[in-house]
Amino acid sequence: MGVALDATNVYEHDGDDDDDDDEEKKETTTTWIDDALAKCGDGTGRGVGVFDDDDDDMDDDVSSNAESECHFDDEDVVHGSLGEKDVPKHAREEIDERDVRVRILIIRERDAEFARDKNFKSRSITDLNNEAVKRLRGGDNVGCIVSYAKLFRKVNENNVTHPTLYVCHSNRSHAYLNLGLFDEALWDGHRAQTLANERFTQLQSDEGSSVKTFVKGYARKGFALMGLKQPKLAKLEFEFGLSMAPNDEELKRGLEESTQAIIRDLYVGRGKEKVQYALPSSGKTNERISSLPYSAPLHRVHPRDLLPNNLLTPFQAENDHHLKDTYNYMTIQSDIRIPKRYFRVLHDEERRLKYDAAIKRAIDKIHAEAKDARVLNLGCGAGINTMIALKHGAHHVTASERWLYMAMATKENLLNNGYSDDQVKVIYKRPTDLSLLRDVPISCNLCICDVLDDGLLSSGMIPAVKHALDQLLLPDAIVMPSSATLYAQAVEIRTPSIDGLDLSAIDSYRFHPTYTCGVDFTTDAYTALSAPMQVFTFDMLMPPESSEKQILDVTFSKRGKFNAILFWYDLTLIDDITLSTNPMRDENLPSSMRAAIQFMPGQIAVNDGIVLPVTCAHNTVGIHFSVEDAEYDHVSKRDASFPKYHFHMLRDEGRLAAYADAIERQIGKIKANGDQARVLDIGTGSGVLAMLAARSGAESVVACDTHPSLVHVARRNVAANGLGSKISVFKRDVALLERGKHVPY
């Protein structure tokens, strides 16, 4: 990090240099800097951006709206447009030498100015600032920096201050940017932002230059970071500034430039991000699953990525004061919602027929051995499998259901169908809390476990079956399902372009905290990047007691952005009767069961033929996939509140085409009448309708939304499509927008 060049600068100038050395250094300096300084003086250059200085005066009553556009040509400011790998070594050395010589020139000019103006410490801060501003407006960036050196020496040595000192740092950052000294510009931009923030915090009613310069601090820092080839950090600065000043043209332009710079960096393989995992580097490992001790610090939430081996018990969750309120709330919500979700099971003909056939075959096998069929039904739902078992000759069925309203529905359905308490017993308990005699009257010889979900293990199938085998079943009991095989496939799930509009910013929010509640998708919503791979096989007669982790070498068959794992399972109910959630099967798919999606922490660029080691792990109640030491194009934002339906809206081509046609017609009518089209997009979401309006010819678009993540997505999409000059995005309810402040007409 560079340090601002003022009176306390770390650079020291030896005043005893002889004249010959000075002349020689001046000659070598002139050969490379004369043209650059001339361009700074006449305002014809072009650098990393246009930086206005309308906040340059110290006093609010003498502020000026004058603009200064003093920059280098593109070839002079290589920092702002090229990366390290793009610049030849000799050119890189020339740039570094140039920066050093510019700094030396500034130091010499500073020392000469101190000698000429020996009484500068007696001048007021406002007077010194006005002198610097005058030079900045005239295009003399070196002179501006030198004048501020006098001001800051007075401030430091005389121990004085000024309430708007941040203006000086902002203007000096402007001058450094014009000279291509981005380290110093970043330091001054950060200092300006810090000082303005302190003043704004103290003066809450100040809505004038304080707020304006405070926002400019982010613009200065952003363009300095662009010059330092850190566009991702620059993008964050521009976005933060836009969150306070959505109409600021400089910030919107900076966001567009940083977005394009990030794309260029990713194209040549720079700017990747990494996520660290506490997972083994290779091979298979096992660790026995156990419950947390009651005294464990449960308020320290375990990261989702690490799949803990010490599991939280329901008893702990219900009694620990850190968790019990949340746990009880979620239990109530689940009790209410589970019956609604179960309607899918009731209408799933394929699932019902397969279970019917499997239960009949199992009971027939038991009867063939001259035994009574005593059935334990774990996760009985609405009682379908319980009644199927009784229909096929089960002597007695114990039906267990964890969710209250489902247990009540089972009991009522059994009574309505003529089954008595002598034939069936309904228990409202978790499967792992069942006990012999008290809940289950006798050891059973058939276990029907219908505790299934999209992620296979997430509803607790393995702990439920293991508890039943240990406590509730006979040694020769039949367990249904008898086995499960898990498959996985690397896929790409991305938002397509809509009529040429880039909407990829929303893909940064492809995150779901769990796959249990499902992520809706269709077969055309993802692109397969690899062949399916078998991951785990679970034998339900010997369910695992330990976690398992293994490395799969995934060979990619297509170029793309790997950002998700699609996984499914094949269930063997009994013998050759199976159920599958394989999405590639065209028929015999259960409508209430589907494949699951786990999104990766970000996007990984892959090509045809490359091999990537994927770590697969389970801890008997969860499955997780990860890539060690992966380099991501970007890391996804983990916002569980992000409204997922926006992904589906952007895939609705008919809806978007209708909106595009209607918007274009209305704007055409307005323009045909000789008026300007000024659009207000309420609930902009991804910003797609605002961009369609801007592209259809609207002069200005004001878009608003109340969800902060959607506002970020809309701003990034607008910047990616170069429409920032027409569209302003506000995080505000439409009822709170004010004419003249938020809506400029």
Coordinates of C-alpha atoms in Angstrom, one line a residue, residues 367-664:
H367 CA -46.5 -66.2 5.6
A368 CA -44.5 -68.9 3.7
E369 CA -42.5 -69.5 6.8
A370 CA -45.7 -70.0 8.8
K371 CA -45.2 -66.7 10.7
D372 CA -47.5 -63.8 11.5
A373 CA -46.5 -60.6 9.8
R374 CA -46.0 -58.0 12.5
V375 CA -45.1 -54.7 10.8
L376 CA -43.3 -51.6 12.0
N377 CA -44.2 -48.6 9.7
L378 CA -41.7 -45.8 10.3
G379 CA -43.0 -42.5 8.8
C380 CA -46.5 -43.7 8.1
G381 CA -47.7 -40.4 6.6
A382 CA -51.4 -40.5 6.0
G383 CA -51.4 -44.3 6.6
I384 CA -51.3 -45.6 3.0
N385 CA -48.6 -48.2 3.6
T386 CA -50.2 -49.2 6.9
M387 CA -53.5 -50.0 5.3
I388 CA -51.7 -51.8 2.4
A389 CA -50.0 -54.0 4.9
L390 CA -53.2 -54.8 6.7
K391 CA -54.9 -55.4 3.4
H392 CA -52.3 -58.0 2.5
G393 CA -52.7 -59.9 5.7
A394 CA -50.5 -58.3 8.3
H395 CA -51.4 -59.5 11.8
H396 CA -50.6 -56.2 13.5
V397 CA -49.0 -52.9 12.4
T398 CA -47.4 -50.3 14.6
A399 CA -47.4 -47.0 12.7
S400 CA -45.1 -44.2 13.8
E401 CA -45.2 -40.6 12.7
R402 CA -43.1 -37.8 13.9
W403 CA -45.5 -35.0 12.7
L404 CA -48.6 -34.4 14.8
Y405 CA -51.2 -33.7 12.1
M406 CA -50.0 -36.5 10.0
A407 CA -50.3 -38.9 12.9
M408 CA -53.9 -37.6 13.5
A409 CA -54.7 -38.1 9.8
T410 CA -53.4 -41.7 9.9
K411 CA -55.6 -42.5 12.9
E412 CA -58.7 -41.0 11.3
N413 CA -58.0 -42.7 8.0
L414 CA -57.6 -46.1 9.7
L415 CA -60.9 -45.7 11.5
N416 CA -62.7 -44.5 8.4
N417 CA -61.5 -47.7 6.6
G418 CA -62.7 -50.0 9.3
Y419 CA -59.4 -50.9 11.0
S420 CA -59.6 -51.4 14.8
D421 CA -57.1 -50.7 17.6
D422 CA -56.6 -54.5 17.8
Q423 CA -55.0 -54.4 14.4
V424 CA -53.0 -51.2 14.4
K425 CA -51.4 -48.8 16.8
V426 CA -50.5 -45.2 15.8
I427 CA -47.7 -43.6 17.7
Y428 CA -46.9 -39.8 17.6
K429 CA -43.1 -40.0 18.2
R430 CA -39.8 -39.7 16.4
P431 CA -38.6 -43.1 15.1
T432 CA -35.5 -43.0 17.3
D433 CA -37.6 -42.5 20.4
L434 CA -39.7 -45.6 20.0
S435 CA -39.3 -48.3 22.7
L436 CA -40.3 -51.9 22.9
L437 CA -43.4 -52.8 24.9
R438 CA -44.3 -49.2 25.7
D439 CA -44.7 -48.2 22.1
V440 CA -44.2 -51.3 20.0
P441 CA -46.1 -54.2 21.7
I442 CA -43.9 -57.0 20.3
S443 CA -40.7 -57.3 18.2
C444 CA -41.6 -57.0 14.5
N445 CA -40.4 -59.0 11.5
L446 CA -41.1 -56.4 8.8
C447 CA -40.0 -52.8 8.8
I448 CA -41.4 -50.4 6.3
C449 CA -39.4 -47.2 6.4
D450 CA -40.9 -44.4 4.3
V451 CA -38.7 -41.6 5.8
L452 CA -37.5 -40.4 2.5
D453 CA -36.7 -37.0 0.9
D454 CA -34.9 -35.6 -2.1
G455 CA -31.5 -35.9 -0.3
L456 CA -32.1 -39.5 0.8
L457 CA -30.6 -39.2 4.3
S458 CA -31.8 -35.8 5.4
S459 CA -35.0 -37.0 7.1
G460 CA -33.1 -39.5 9.3
M461 CA -33.7 -42.8 7.5
I462 CA -30.5 -44.4 8.6
P463 CA -30.8 -43.5 12.3
A464 CA -34.4 -44.6 12.2
V465 CA -33.6 -48.0 10.7
K466 CA -30.6 -48.5 12.9
H467 CA -32.6 -47.9 16.0
A468 CA -35.3 -50.3 14.8
L469 CA -32.8 -53.0 14.1
D470 CA -31.2 -52.6 17.5
Q471 CA -34.3 -52.3 19.6
L472 CA -37.5 -53.2 17.8
L473 CA -37.0 -55.9 15.1
L474 CA -36.3 -59.6 15.1
P475 CA -32.9 -60.7 13.9
D476 CA -34.4 -62.1 10.6
A477 CA -36.7 -59.1 10.0
I478 CA -37.2 -57.8 6.4
V479 CA -36.3 -54.1 6.0
M480 CA -37.9 -52.1 3.3
P481 CA -36.1 -50.5 1.5
S482 CA -33.4 -53.1 1.6
S483 CA -30.7 -50.9 0.0
A484 CA -30.1 -47.5 -1.6
T485 CA -27.5 -46.5 -4.2
L486 CA -26.6 -42.8 -4.6
Y487 CA -25.5 -41.3 -8.0
A488 CA -24.1 -37.9 -8.8
Q489 CA -23.4 -35.8 -11.8
A490 CA -21.7 -32.4 -12.3
V491 CA -24.0 -29.9 -13.9
E492 CA -24.2 -26.3 -14.9
I493 CA -27.3 -24.3 -13.9
R494 CA -27.2 -20.7 -15.2
T495 CA -29.6 -18.0 -16.1
P496 CA -29.9 -17.7 -19.9
S497 CA -29.6 -14.4 -21.7
I498 CA -32.9 -12.8 -22.5
D499 CA -33.1 -11.2 -25.9
G500 CA -29.4 -10.3 -25.7
L501 CA -29.5 -9.1 -22.1
D502 CA -26.9 -10.5 -19.7
L503 CA -28.6 -11.6 -16.5
S504 CA -25.8 -13.7 -15.0
A505 CA -25.5 -11.5 -11.9
I506 CA -28.4 -13.4 -10.3
D507 CA -26.3 -16.6 -10.6
S508 CA -24.2 -15.4 -7.7
Y509 CA -27.2 -16.1 -5.4
R510 CA -27.6 -19.7 -6.4
F511 CA -27.5 -21.1 -2.9
H512 CA -29.9 -23.2 -0.9
P513 CA -29.2 -24.1 2.7
T514 CA -30.5 -27.6 2.2
Y515 CA -31.8 -29.9 -0.5
T516 CA -34.5 -31.4 1.7
C517 CA -37.1 -28.8 0.9
G518 CA -36.1 -29.1 -2.8
V519 CA -34.9 -26.9 -5.5
D520 CA -37.4 -26.8 -8.4
F521 CA -35.8 -27.5 -11.8
T522 CA -36.7 -29.1 -15.1
T523 CA -34.6 -31.2 -17.4
D524 CA -33.8 -28.2 -19.6
A525 CA -32.8 -26.0 -16.7
Y526 CA -29.4 -27.6 -16.3
T527 CA -26.6 -28.8 -18.6
A528 CA -24.8 -32.1 -17.8
L529 CA -21.1 -31.6 -17.7
S530 CA -20.0 -35.2 -16.8
A531 CA -21.3 -38.7 -16.9
P532 CA -23.3 -40.0 -13.8
M533 CA -21.1 -41.6 -11.1
Q534 CA -22.0 -44.0 -8.4
V535 CA -21.1 -42.5 -5.0
F536 CA -22.4 -44.5 -2.0
T537 CA -24.4 -47.7 -1.5
F538 CA -26.3 -48.2 1.8
D539 CA -27.3 -51.6 3.0
M540 CA -30.3 -51.1 5.3
L541 CA -29.7 -54.4 7.1
M542 CA -26.3 -53.0 8.1
P543 CA -26.7 -49.2 8.1
P544 CA -23.5 -47.2 8.6
E545 CA -22.5 -46.0 12.0
S546 CA -19.7 -43.9 10.7
S547 CA -19.2 -41.0 8.4
E548 CA -17.6 -41.7 5.1
K549 CA -15.6 -39.5 2.7
Q550 CA -14.1 -40.4 -0.6
I551 CA -12.6 -38.7 -3.6
L552 CA -14.2 -39.2 -7.0
D553 CA -12.3 -38.2 -10.1
V554 CA -14.9 -36.4 -12.2
T555 CA -14.0 -36.3 -16.0
F556 CA -15.8 -33.5 -17.7
S557 CA -17.3 -34.1 -21.1
K558 CA -18.2 -30.5 -21.9
R559 CA -17.0 -27.0 -21.5
G560 CA -19.0 -24.9 -19.1
K561 CA -19.3 -23.4 -15.6
F562 CA -19.5 -26.2 -13.0
N563 CA -21.7 -24.8 -10.2
A564 CA -23.9 -27.7 -8.9
I565 CA -24.1 -31.4 -8.2
L566 CA -27.2 -33.2 -9.3
F567 CA -27.7 -36.4 -7.3
W568 CA -30.3 -39.0 -7.1
Y569 CA -30.8 -42.5 -5.7
D570 CA -32.1 -45.9 -6.7
L571 CA -34.1 -47.7 -3.9
T572 CA -34.4 -51.4 -3.8
L573 CA -37.6 -52.0 -1.9
I574 CA -37.3 -55.8 -2.1
D575 CA -35.8 -58.2 -4.6
D576 CA -36.3 -56.6 -8.0
I577 CA -38.9 -54.0 -7.0
T578 CA -37.1 -50.6 -7.2
L579 CA -37.9 -46.9 -7.1
S580 CA -35.6 -44.3 -8.7
T581 CA -35.4 -40.5 -8.7
N582 CA -33.1 -40.5 -11.7
P583 CA -34.2 -37.4 -13.7
M584 CA -32.9 -39.0 -17.0
R585 CA -35.5 -41.7 -16.9
D586 CA -38.4 -41.0 -19.2
E587 CA -40.9 -43.3 -17.5
N588 CA -41.8 -45.0 -14.2
L589 CA -40.6 -42.0 -12.2
P590 CA -42.4 -41.3 -8.9
S591 CA -44.1 -37.9 -9.1
S592 CA -43.5 -37.2 -5.4
M593 CA -39.8 -38.0 -5.4
R594 CA -37.2 -36.1 -7.4
A595 CA -33.5 -35.6 -7.7
A596 CA -31.7 -33.2 -5.5
I597 CA -29.4 -30.3 -6.2
Q598 CA -26.4 -29.1 -4.1
F599 CA -25.0 -25.8 -5.3
M600 CA -21.2 -25.4 -5.1
P601 CA -19.7 -22.4 -3.3
G602 CA -19.2 -20.8 -6.7
Q603 CA -18.6 -21.4 -10.4
I604 CA -15.7 -23.4 -11.6
A605 CA -14.6 -23.0 -15.3
V606 CA -14.1 -26.5 -16.8
N607 CA -13.2 -27.8 -20.2
D608 CA -13.8 -31.0 -22.1
G609 CA -11.5 -33.8 -20.9
I610 CA -10.3 -32.2 -17.6
V611 CA -10.4 -34.3 -14.4
L612 CA -11.5 -32.7 -11.1
P613 CA -11.3 -34.5 -7.8
V614 CA -14.7 -34.1 -6.0
T615 CA -14.9 -35.0 -2.3
C616 CA -18.1 -36.8 -1.4
A617 CA -19.1 -37.1 2.2
H618 CA -22.0 -38.3 4.4
N619 CA -22.5 -38.4 8.1
T620 CA -25.6 -40.7 8.1
V621 CA -28.0 -37.7 8.1
G622 CA -26.5 -35.5 5.4
I623 CA -24.6 -35.7 2.1
H624 CA -22.2 -33.1 0.9
F625 CA -20.0 -32.6 -2.2
S626 CA -17.0 -30.3 -2.4
V627 CA -13.9 -29.6 -4.4
E628 CA -10.7 -29.0 -2.5
D629 CA -8.5 -26.1 -3.5
A630 CA -10.9 -25.2 -6.3
E631 CA -10.5 -21.8 -8.0
Y632 CA -13.9 -20.2 -8.4
D633 CA -14.8 -17.5 -10.9
H634 CA -16.8 -16.0 -8.1
V635 CA -18.0 -17.3 -4.7
S636 CA -21.8 -17.4 -4.3
K637 CA -23.6 -15.2 -1.8
R638 CA -25.2 -17.2 0.9
D639 CA -28.5 -15.5 1.3
A640 CA -31.2 -18.0 2.4
S641 CA -33.8 -15.2 2.2
F642 CA -33.2 -14.6 -1.5
P643 CA -36.5 -15.2 -3.4
K644 CA -35.8 -18.4 -5.5
Y645 CA -38.8 -17.9 -7.7
H646 CA -36.9 -15.2 -9.6
F647 CA -34.8 -18.0 -11.2
H648 CA -37.9 -19.5 -12.6
M649 CA -39.3 -16.2 -13.7
L650 CA -36.2 -15.6 -15.8
R651 CA -36.7 -19.0 -17.5
D652 CA -40.3 -18.1 -18.5
E653 CA -39.6 -17.0 -22.0
G654 CA -43.3 -16.5 -22.9
R655 CA -43.8 -14.1 -20.0
L656 CA -40.7 -12.1 -20.7
A657 CA -41.5 -11.9 -24.4
A658 CA -45.0 -10.6 -23.6
Y659 CA -43.5 -7.9 -21.3
A660 CA -40.9 -6.9 -23.9
D661 CA -43.5 -6.5 -26.6
A662 CA -45.8 -4.5 -24.3
I663 CA -43.0 -2.2 -23.1
E664 CA -41.8 -1.5 -26.6

